[in-house]
Amino acid sequence: MSLNNVIDLRSDTMTVPTPAMREAMAAAEVGDDVFGEDPTVNTLQEMAAERMGMEAGLFVSSGTMGNLVAMLTHCRRGDEIIMGRQSHTFAHERGGYAAVGGIHSCQIDNQPDGTLALDDIAAAMRSEDDHHPTTRLINLENTHNAMGGVALTPTYTRQVVEFAHARGIRVHIDGARIFNAAVALGVEVRELVAGADSVTFCLSKGLSAPVGSVLCGSKAFINEARKNRKLVGGGMRQAGVLAAAGIIALEQMVERLAEDHAHARLLAESIAQTPGLQVDLTRVQTNMVYFDVSPDLPFDAAELCRRAAHHRVKMLDVGARRIRAVTHCWITREDVIEAGQAIRQIVVSG
Ligand code: TLP
């Protein structure tokens, strides 16, 4: 079922609440969550923590807020976070950790599989030298958006956690789409965050809730995080109307992500067969398809997206010659077939 008769592949953030979510939102029992008295928020937080195998959860308004609150809670001013150059926290969150928290960051290149090489992490570690900031935190991202929606494995994450903890450093996971990773790898989401000190995951992307993310960690960490959520203006009141949709998201929308992944693969295969477009199929592991527009074609990524919109297909140009298409629950198999055909028609007709 496409939304407003548009095949909107710009992002899985385009998803709207399902009928079951709207019903649950209308019926939600609420209270003042700043007082900890919203029963629906409390239930969502408990469910989220349980899924992650962590002690506690904190409902926040967005993935960006979850990551920011996590970084503010783990770090003090002048501390340093090691993160990927292509990470969302570095590239797309307004530098909030620096702007709000006075926190420094050290960027290292992401590998094509989304990981940070352990050698690179080791080389980025600061010594006790008076001149250096203190390395406090390592940020991972799973799935890794800019590297293609690729899934980081439990084994890799465990290695980073062991490396970090042996040196007194903490690990935060930006798991905006960690349920996509779990479904793609066929593992429980808790295995993907085992040992990590915190994780943020989003309800408002592939899981289709209208708003919200949950930050999870230890009880002590979440107690501090609540204060930082307040600091950034994120203490919401009768937020149960939003959390109610989040509960449905966790109960009903996780398993079905496999469909989105199959649709992304179908779209990627169609694009791969279109002359002048290149897609690395090995990186199409979840619900994202990144592809490149050859310089031999008479238009760039922005123009291809403009033309696709005339065929009711919306995609995002993320570079001069790079495009992203994301599948989600409002995109059917027929939609991706139609999108693939529209893209081919545009390219072939020049
Ligand atoms: N990503 C959005 C855009 O900001 C690019 C998208 O359409 O993909 N972590 C990751 C890995 C993300 O991809 C995003 C959103 C966030 C965090 C931030 O989540 P929100 O938008 O809820 O603040």
Short mmCIF file of N, CA, C and O in Angstrom, two decimals, residues 75-169:
data_model
loop_
_atom_site.label_atom_id
_atom_site.label_comp_id
_atom_site.label_asym_id
_atom_site.label_seq_id
_atom_site.Cartn_x
_atom_site.Cartn_y
_atom_site.Cartn_z
N CYS A 75 29.91 10.83 28.94
CA CYS A 75 31.11 11.68 28.85
C CYS A 75 31.01 12.95 29.68
O CYS A 75 29.91 13.46 29.91
N ARG A 76 32.16 13.47 30.04
CA ARG A 76 32.23 14.82 30.62
C ARG A 76 32.80 15.76 29.57
O ARG A 76 33.35 15.32 28.57
N ARG A 77 32.71 17.06 29.82
CA ARG A 77 33.24 18.04 28.87
C ARG A 77 34.71 17.74 28.62
O ARG A 77 35.46 17.44 29.54
N GLY A 78 35.13 17.80 27.37
CA GLY A 78 36.53 17.58 27.03
C GLY A 78 36.87 16.12 26.81
O GLY A 78 37.97 15.81 26.32
N ASP A 79 35.98 15.22 27.14
CA ASP A 79 36.22 13.81 26.82
C ASP A 79 36.09 13.61 25.32
O ASP A 79 35.55 14.45 24.60
N GLU A 80 36.59 12.45 24.89
CA GLU A 80 36.57 12.19 23.45
C GLU A 80 35.83 10.89 23.14
O GLU A 80 35.94 9.90 23.87
N ILE A 81 35.08 10.92 22.04
CA ILE A 81 34.37 9.73 21.56
C ILE A 81 34.99 9.30 20.24
O ILE A 81 35.19 10.13 19.34
N ILE A 82 35.27 8.02 20.14
CA ILE A 82 35.74 7.48 18.85
C ILE A 82 34.52 7.04 18.06
O ILE A 82 33.68 6.28 18.57
N MET A 83 34.39 7.54 16.87
CA MET A 83 33.22 7.17 16.05
C MET A 83 33.62 7.15 14.57
O MET A 83 34.66 7.67 14.18
N GLY A 84 32.77 6.55 13.78
CA GLY A 84 33.06 6.44 12.36
C GLY A 84 32.87 7.77 11.65
O GLY A 84 31.98 8.54 11.99
N ARG A 85 33.72 8.00 10.65
CA ARG A 85 33.60 9.23 9.85
C ARG A 85 32.24 9.25 9.13
O ARG A 85 31.68 10.28 8.85
N GLN A 86 31.76 8.05 8.81
CA GLN A 86 30.48 7.97 8.09
C GLN A 86 29.30 7.72 9.05
O GLN A 86 28.21 7.39 8.62
N SER A 87 29.55 7.89 10.34
CA SER A 87 28.47 7.59 11.29
C SER A 87 27.42 8.69 11.29
O SER A 87 27.71 9.86 11.02
N HIS A 88 26.20 8.31 11.66
CA HIS A 88 25.12 9.30 11.75
C HIS A 88 25.42 10.30 12.84
O HIS A 88 25.18 11.50 12.69
N THR A 89 25.98 9.84 13.97
CA THR A 89 26.26 10.76 15.09
C THR A 89 27.23 11.86 14.65
O THR A 89 27.10 13.01 15.05
N PHE A 90 28.20 11.50 13.83
CA PHE A 90 29.16 12.51 13.37
C PHE A 90 28.58 13.38 12.26
O PHE A 90 28.71 14.60 12.28
N ALA A 91 27.90 12.73 11.32
CA ALA A 91 27.54 13.45 10.10
C ALA A 91 26.19 14.15 10.14
O ALA A 91 25.99 15.15 9.47
N HIS A 92 25.25 13.63 10.91
CA HIS A 92 23.87 14.10 10.74
C HIS A 92 23.16 14.51 12.03
O HIS A 92 21.93 14.51 12.07
N GLU A 93 23.91 14.78 13.08
CA GLU A 93 23.21 15.11 14.33
C GLU A 93 23.62 16.48 14.85
O GLU A 93 23.64 16.73 16.06
N ARG A 94 23.97 17.34 13.91
CA ARG A 94 24.27 18.74 14.22
C ARG A 94 25.44 18.90 15.20
O ARG A 94 25.57 19.95 15.84
N GLY A 95 26.26 17.89 15.31
CA GLY A 95 27.39 18.00 16.25
C GLY A 95 26.91 18.25 17.67
O GLY A 95 27.57 18.93 18.46
N GLY A 96 25.75 17.69 18.01
CA GLY A 96 25.12 17.99 19.31
C GLY A 96 26.01 17.70 20.51
O GLY A 96 26.04 18.46 21.47
N TYR A 97 26.77 16.60 20.42
CA TYR A 97 27.63 16.25 21.57
C TYR A 97 28.66 17.34 21.83
O TYR A 97 29.01 17.61 22.97
N ALA A 98 29.12 17.99 20.74
CA ALA A 98 30.08 19.09 20.91
C ALA A 98 29.35 20.36 21.31
O ALA A 98 29.76 21.07 22.24
N ALA A 99 28.25 20.65 20.61
CA ALA A 99 27.54 21.90 20.84
C ALA A 99 26.93 21.96 22.24
O ALA A 99 26.99 22.98 22.91
N VAL A 100 26.35 20.86 22.67
CA VAL A 100 25.65 20.86 23.97
C VAL A 100 26.58 20.38 25.09
O VAL A 100 26.56 20.92 26.19
N GLY A 101 27.38 19.35 24.77
CA GLY A 101 28.13 18.69 25.84
C GLY A 101 29.61 19.06 25.93
O GLY A 101 30.29 18.63 26.86
N GLY A 102 30.11 19.84 24.98
CA GLY A 102 31.54 20.15 25.00
C GLY A 102 32.38 18.89 24.85
O GLY A 102 33.50 18.79 25.37
N ILE A 103 31.85 17.93 24.13
CA ILE A 103 32.54 16.65 23.97
C ILE A 103 33.24 16.63 22.61
O ILE A 103 32.68 17.07 21.61
N HIS A 104 34.45 16.11 22.63
CA HIS A 104 35.28 16.06 21.44
C HIS A 104 35.06 14.72 20.75
O HIS A 104 34.59 13.77 21.37
N SER A 105 35.39 14.64 19.46
CA SER A 105 35.28 13.33 18.82
C SER A 105 36.48 13.06 17.94
O SER A 105 37.13 14.00 17.46
N CYS A 106 36.77 11.80 17.76
CA CYS A 106 37.84 11.37 16.88
C CYS A 106 37.21 10.46 15.84
O CYS A 106 36.64 9.42 16.19
N GLN A 107 37.27 10.86 14.59
CA GLN A 107 36.63 10.08 13.54
C GLN A 107 37.62 9.13 12.88
O GLN A 107 38.71 9.56 12.52
N ILE A 108 37.21 7.90 12.72
CA ILE A 108 38.03 6.98 11.93
C ILE A 108 37.16 6.42 10.81
O ILE A 108 35.94 6.42 10.91
N ASP A 109 37.81 5.99 9.74
CA ASP A 109 37.05 5.53 8.58
C ASP A 109 36.25 4.29 8.91
O ASP A 109 36.75 3.37 9.56
N ASN A 110 35.01 4.26 8.45
CA ASN A 110 34.25 3.01 8.51
C ASN A 110 34.74 2.07 7.44
O ASN A 110 35.06 2.50 6.33
N GLN A 111 34.80 0.80 7.75
CA GLN A 111 35.10 -0.22 6.75
C GLN A 111 33.84 -0.41 5.89
O GLN A 111 32.74 -0.05 6.30
N PRO A 112 34.00 -1.02 4.70
CA PRO A 112 32.82 -1.21 3.85
C PRO A 112 31.70 -1.99 4.55
O PRO A 112 30.53 -1.82 4.22
N ASP A 113 32.05 -2.81 5.54
CA ASP A 113 31.00 -3.56 6.23
C ASP A 113 30.44 -2.79 7.44
O ASP A 113 29.74 -3.37 8.27
N GLY A 114 30.76 -1.52 7.53
CA GLY A 114 30.19 -0.68 8.57
C GLY A 114 30.98 -0.67 9.88
O GLY A 114 30.75 0.17 10.75
N THR A 115 31.91 -1.59 10.01
CA THR A 115 32.66 -1.70 11.26
C THR A 115 33.75 -0.62 11.35
O THR A 115 34.08 0.03 10.36
N LEU A 116 34.29 -0.48 12.55
CA LEU A 116 35.51 0.29 12.76
C LEU A 116 36.59 -0.77 13.00
O LEU A 116 36.39 -1.65 13.86
N ALA A 117 37.69 -0.71 12.26
CA ALA A 117 38.73 -1.72 12.43
C ALA A 117 39.34 -1.58 13.83
O ALA A 117 39.62 -0.46 14.27
N LEU A 118 39.54 -2.70 14.49
CA LEU A 118 40.10 -2.65 15.85
C LEU A 118 41.45 -1.95 15.89
O LEU A 118 41.76 -1.22 16.83
N ASP A 119 42.26 -2.18 14.84
CA ASP A 119 43.57 -1.51 14.78
C ASP A 119 43.40 0.01 14.73
O ASP A 119 44.19 0.75 15.32
N ASP A 120 42.40 0.45 13.98
CA ASP A 120 42.16 1.89 13.88
C ASP A 120 41.67 2.46 15.21
O ASP A 120 42.04 3.56 15.61
N ILE A 121 40.84 1.67 15.89
CA ILE A 121 40.37 2.12 17.22
C ILE A 121 41.57 2.22 18.15
O ILE A 121 41.75 3.22 18.86
N ALA A 122 42.42 1.18 18.11
CA ALA A 122 43.60 1.17 18.99
C ALA A 122 44.48 2.39 18.71
O ALA A 122 44.97 3.05 19.64
N ALA A 123 44.64 2.70 17.43
CA ALA A 123 45.51 3.83 17.06
C ALA A 123 44.89 5.17 17.49
O ALA A 123 45.61 6.15 17.70
N ALA A 124 43.56 5.19 17.60
CA ALA A 124 42.89 6.45 17.95
C ALA A 124 42.83 6.70 19.45
O ALA A 124 42.52 7.79 19.91
N MET A 125 43.17 5.65 20.23
CA MET A 125 43.11 5.78 21.70
C MET A 125 44.10 6.83 22.17
O MET A 125 45.25 6.86 21.75
N ARG A 126 43.67 7.66 23.11
CA ARG A 126 44.57 8.68 23.65
C ARG A 126 45.37 8.12 24.82
O ARG A 126 44.88 7.27 25.57
N SER A 127 46.57 8.66 24.98
CA SER A 127 47.38 8.26 26.12
C SER A 127 47.08 9.20 27.28
O SER A 127 46.26 10.11 27.17
N GLU A 128 47.78 8.98 28.38
CA GLU A 128 47.58 9.81 29.58
C GLU A 128 48.21 11.20 29.44
O GLU A 128 48.12 12.01 30.35
N ASP A 129 48.85 11.44 28.32
CA ASP A 129 49.53 12.71 28.08
C ASP A 129 48.64 13.90 28.46
O ASP A 129 47.45 13.93 28.11
N ASP A 130 49.19 14.86 29.15
CA ASP A 130 48.44 16.05 29.59
C ASP A 130 47.76 16.79 28.45
O ASP A 130 46.78 17.51 28.66
N HIS A 131 48.34 16.65 27.26
CA HIS A 131 47.81 17.43 26.14
C HIS A 131 46.52 16.85 25.56
O HIS A 131 45.81 17.52 24.84
N HIS A 132 46.28 15.58 25.85
CA HIS A 132 45.21 14.88 25.12
C HIS A 132 43.86 14.93 25.83
O HIS A 132 43.80 14.91 27.06
N PRO A 133 42.79 14.92 25.06
CA PRO A 133 41.49 14.66 25.68
C PRO A 133 41.46 13.20 26.15
O PRO A 133 42.31 12.40 25.77
N THR A 134 40.49 12.87 26.98
CA THR A 134 40.39 11.49 27.49
C THR A 134 39.44 10.69 26.62
O THR A 134 38.28 11.08 26.44
N THR A 135 39.92 9.56 26.10
CA THR A 135 39.03 8.68 25.34
C THR A 135 38.04 8.06 26.31
O THR A 135 38.44 7.41 27.28
N ARG A 136 36.75 8.29 26.09
CA ARG A 136 35.75 7.82 27.06
C ARG A 136 34.80 6.78 26.46
O ARG A 136 34.29 5.92 27.16
N LEU A 137 34.54 6.92 25.15
CA LEU A 137 33.44 6.16 24.57
C LEU A 137 33.76 5.79 23.13
O LEU A 137 34.43 6.54 22.41
N ILE A 138 33.26 4.61 22.74
CA ILE A 138 33.28 4.22 21.32
C ILE A 138 31.83 4.12 20.86
O ILE A 138 31.01 3.51 21.54
N ASN A 139 31.53 4.75 19.74
CA ASN A 139 30.18 4.67 19.17
C ASN A 139 30.18 3.73 17.98
O ASN A 139 30.96 3.92 17.04
N LEU A 140 29.29 2.76 17.99
CA LEU A 140 29.08 1.91 16.81
C LEU A 140 27.70 2.21 16.25
O LEU A 140 26.83 2.74 16.97
N GLU A 141 27.47 1.84 15.02
CA GLU A 141 26.14 2.06 14.40
C GLU A 141 25.69 0.77 13.72
O GLU A 141 26.41 0.21 12.90
N ASN A 142 24.50 0.31 14.09
CA ASN A 142 24.00 -0.97 13.58
C ASN A 142 22.48 -0.92 13.39
O ASN A 142 21.77 -0.74 14.37
N THR A 143 21.95 -1.06 12.13
CA THR A 143 22.71 -1.18 10.91
C THR A 143 23.44 0.11 10.61
O THR A 143 23.04 1.17 11.09
N HIS A 144 24.48 0.00 9.77
CA HIS A 144 25.19 1.21 9.42
C HIS A 144 24.56 1.82 8.19
O HIS A 144 24.64 1.28 7.09
N ASN A 145 23.96 2.98 8.41
CA ASN A 145 23.18 3.63 7.36
C ASN A 145 24.04 3.97 6.14
O ASN A 145 23.84 3.41 5.05
N ALA A 146 25.00 4.87 6.32
CA ALA A 146 25.73 5.39 5.16
C ALA A 146 26.56 4.32 4.44
O ALA A 146 26.90 4.48 3.27
N MET A 147 26.89 3.24 5.13
CA MET A 147 27.65 2.18 4.47
C MET A 147 26.72 1.19 3.76
O MET A 147 27.17 0.16 3.26
N GLY A 148 25.44 1.48 3.75
CA GLY A 148 24.52 0.69 2.95
C GLY A 148 23.44 -0.04 3.73
O GLY A 148 22.77 -0.91 3.18
N GLY A 149 23.29 0.29 5.00
CA GLY A 149 22.31 -0.44 5.81
C GLY A 149 22.85 -1.82 6.16
O GLY A 149 22.09 -2.78 6.32
N VAL A 150 24.17 -1.92 6.29
CA VAL A 150 24.80 -3.21 6.58
C VAL A 150 24.71 -3.54 8.08
O VAL A 150 24.66 -2.64 8.92
N ALA A 151 24.67 -4.84 8.35
CA ALA A 151 24.47 -5.30 9.73
C ALA A 151 25.81 -5.69 10.36
O ALA A 151 26.59 -6.46 9.78
N LEU A 152 26.08 -5.17 11.56
CA LEU A 152 27.28 -5.56 12.32
C LEU A 152 26.93 -6.82 13.12
O LEU A 152 25.86 -6.90 13.72
N THR A 153 27.84 -7.76 13.16
CA THR A 153 27.55 -9.05 13.79
C THR A 153 27.76 -9.01 15.32
O THR A 153 28.51 -8.17 15.82
N PRO A 154 27.15 -9.96 16.04
CA PRO A 154 27.40 -10.04 17.48
C PRO A 154 28.89 -10.27 17.78
O PRO A 154 29.42 -9.72 18.74
N THR A 155 29.55 -11.05 16.95
CA THR A 155 30.98 -11.35 17.20
C THR A 155 31.81 -10.08 17.14
O THR A 155 32.65 -9.81 18.00
N TYR A 156 31.54 -9.26 16.12
CA TYR A 156 32.31 -8.01 15.98
C TYR A 156 32.05 -7.10 17.19
O TYR A 156 32.99 -6.57 17.79
N THR A 157 30.77 -6.95 17.52
CA THR A 157 30.44 -6.02 18.61
C THR A 157 31.08 -6.48 19.92
O THR A 157 31.62 -5.69 20.68
N ARG A 158 31.04 -7.79 20.13
CA ARG A 158 31.66 -8.36 21.33
C ARG A 158 33.16 -8.03 21.38
O ARG A 158 33.70 -7.68 22.43
N GLN A 159 33.82 -8.11 20.21
CA GLN A 159 35.26 -7.79 20.17
C GLN A 159 35.51 -6.34 20.58
O GLN A 159 36.43 -6.04 21.34
N VAL A 160 34.68 -5.45 20.06
CA VAL A 160 34.87 -4.03 20.40
C VAL A 160 34.60 -3.80 21.88
O VAL A 160 35.34 -3.08 22.56
N VAL A 161 33.54 -4.44 22.39
CA VAL A 161 33.21 -4.28 23.80
C VAL A 161 34.37 -4.78 24.67
O VAL A 161 34.79 -4.11 25.63
N GLU A 162 34.92 -5.94 24.32
CA GLU A 162 36.02 -6.48 25.13
C GLU A 162 37.24 -5.57 25.08
O GLU A 162 37.88 -5.28 26.09
N PHE A 163 37.53 -5.10 23.88
CA PHE A 163 38.66 -4.18 23.71
C PHE A 163 38.45 -2.93 24.57
O PHE A 163 39.35 -2.50 25.30
N ALA A 164 37.25 -2.36 24.49
CA ALA A 164 36.95 -1.11 25.19
C ALA A 164 36.98 -1.32 26.70
O ALA A 164 37.65 -0.57 27.43
N HIS A 165 36.28 -2.35 27.17
CA HIS A 165 36.17 -2.54 28.61
C HIS A 165 37.52 -2.86 29.25
O HIS A 165 37.78 -2.47 30.39
N ALA A 166 38.37 -3.53 28.50
CA ALA A 166 39.71 -3.83 29.03
C ALA A 166 40.49 -2.54 29.26
O ALA A 166 41.48 -2.53 30.00
N ARG A 167 40.05 -1.46 28.63
CA ARG A 167 40.76 -0.18 28.76
C ARG A 167 39.93 0.89 29.49
O ARG A 167 40.21 2.09 29.41
N GLY A 168 38.86 0.44 30.11
CA GLY A 168 38.03 1.38 30.88
C GLY A 168 37.20 2.31 30.01
O GLY A 168 36.79 3.39 30.46
N ILE A 169 36.94 1.90 28.79
CA ILE A 169 36.16 2.75 27.87
C ILE A 169 34.79 2.10 27.67
O ILE A 169 34.65 0.89 27.70
#
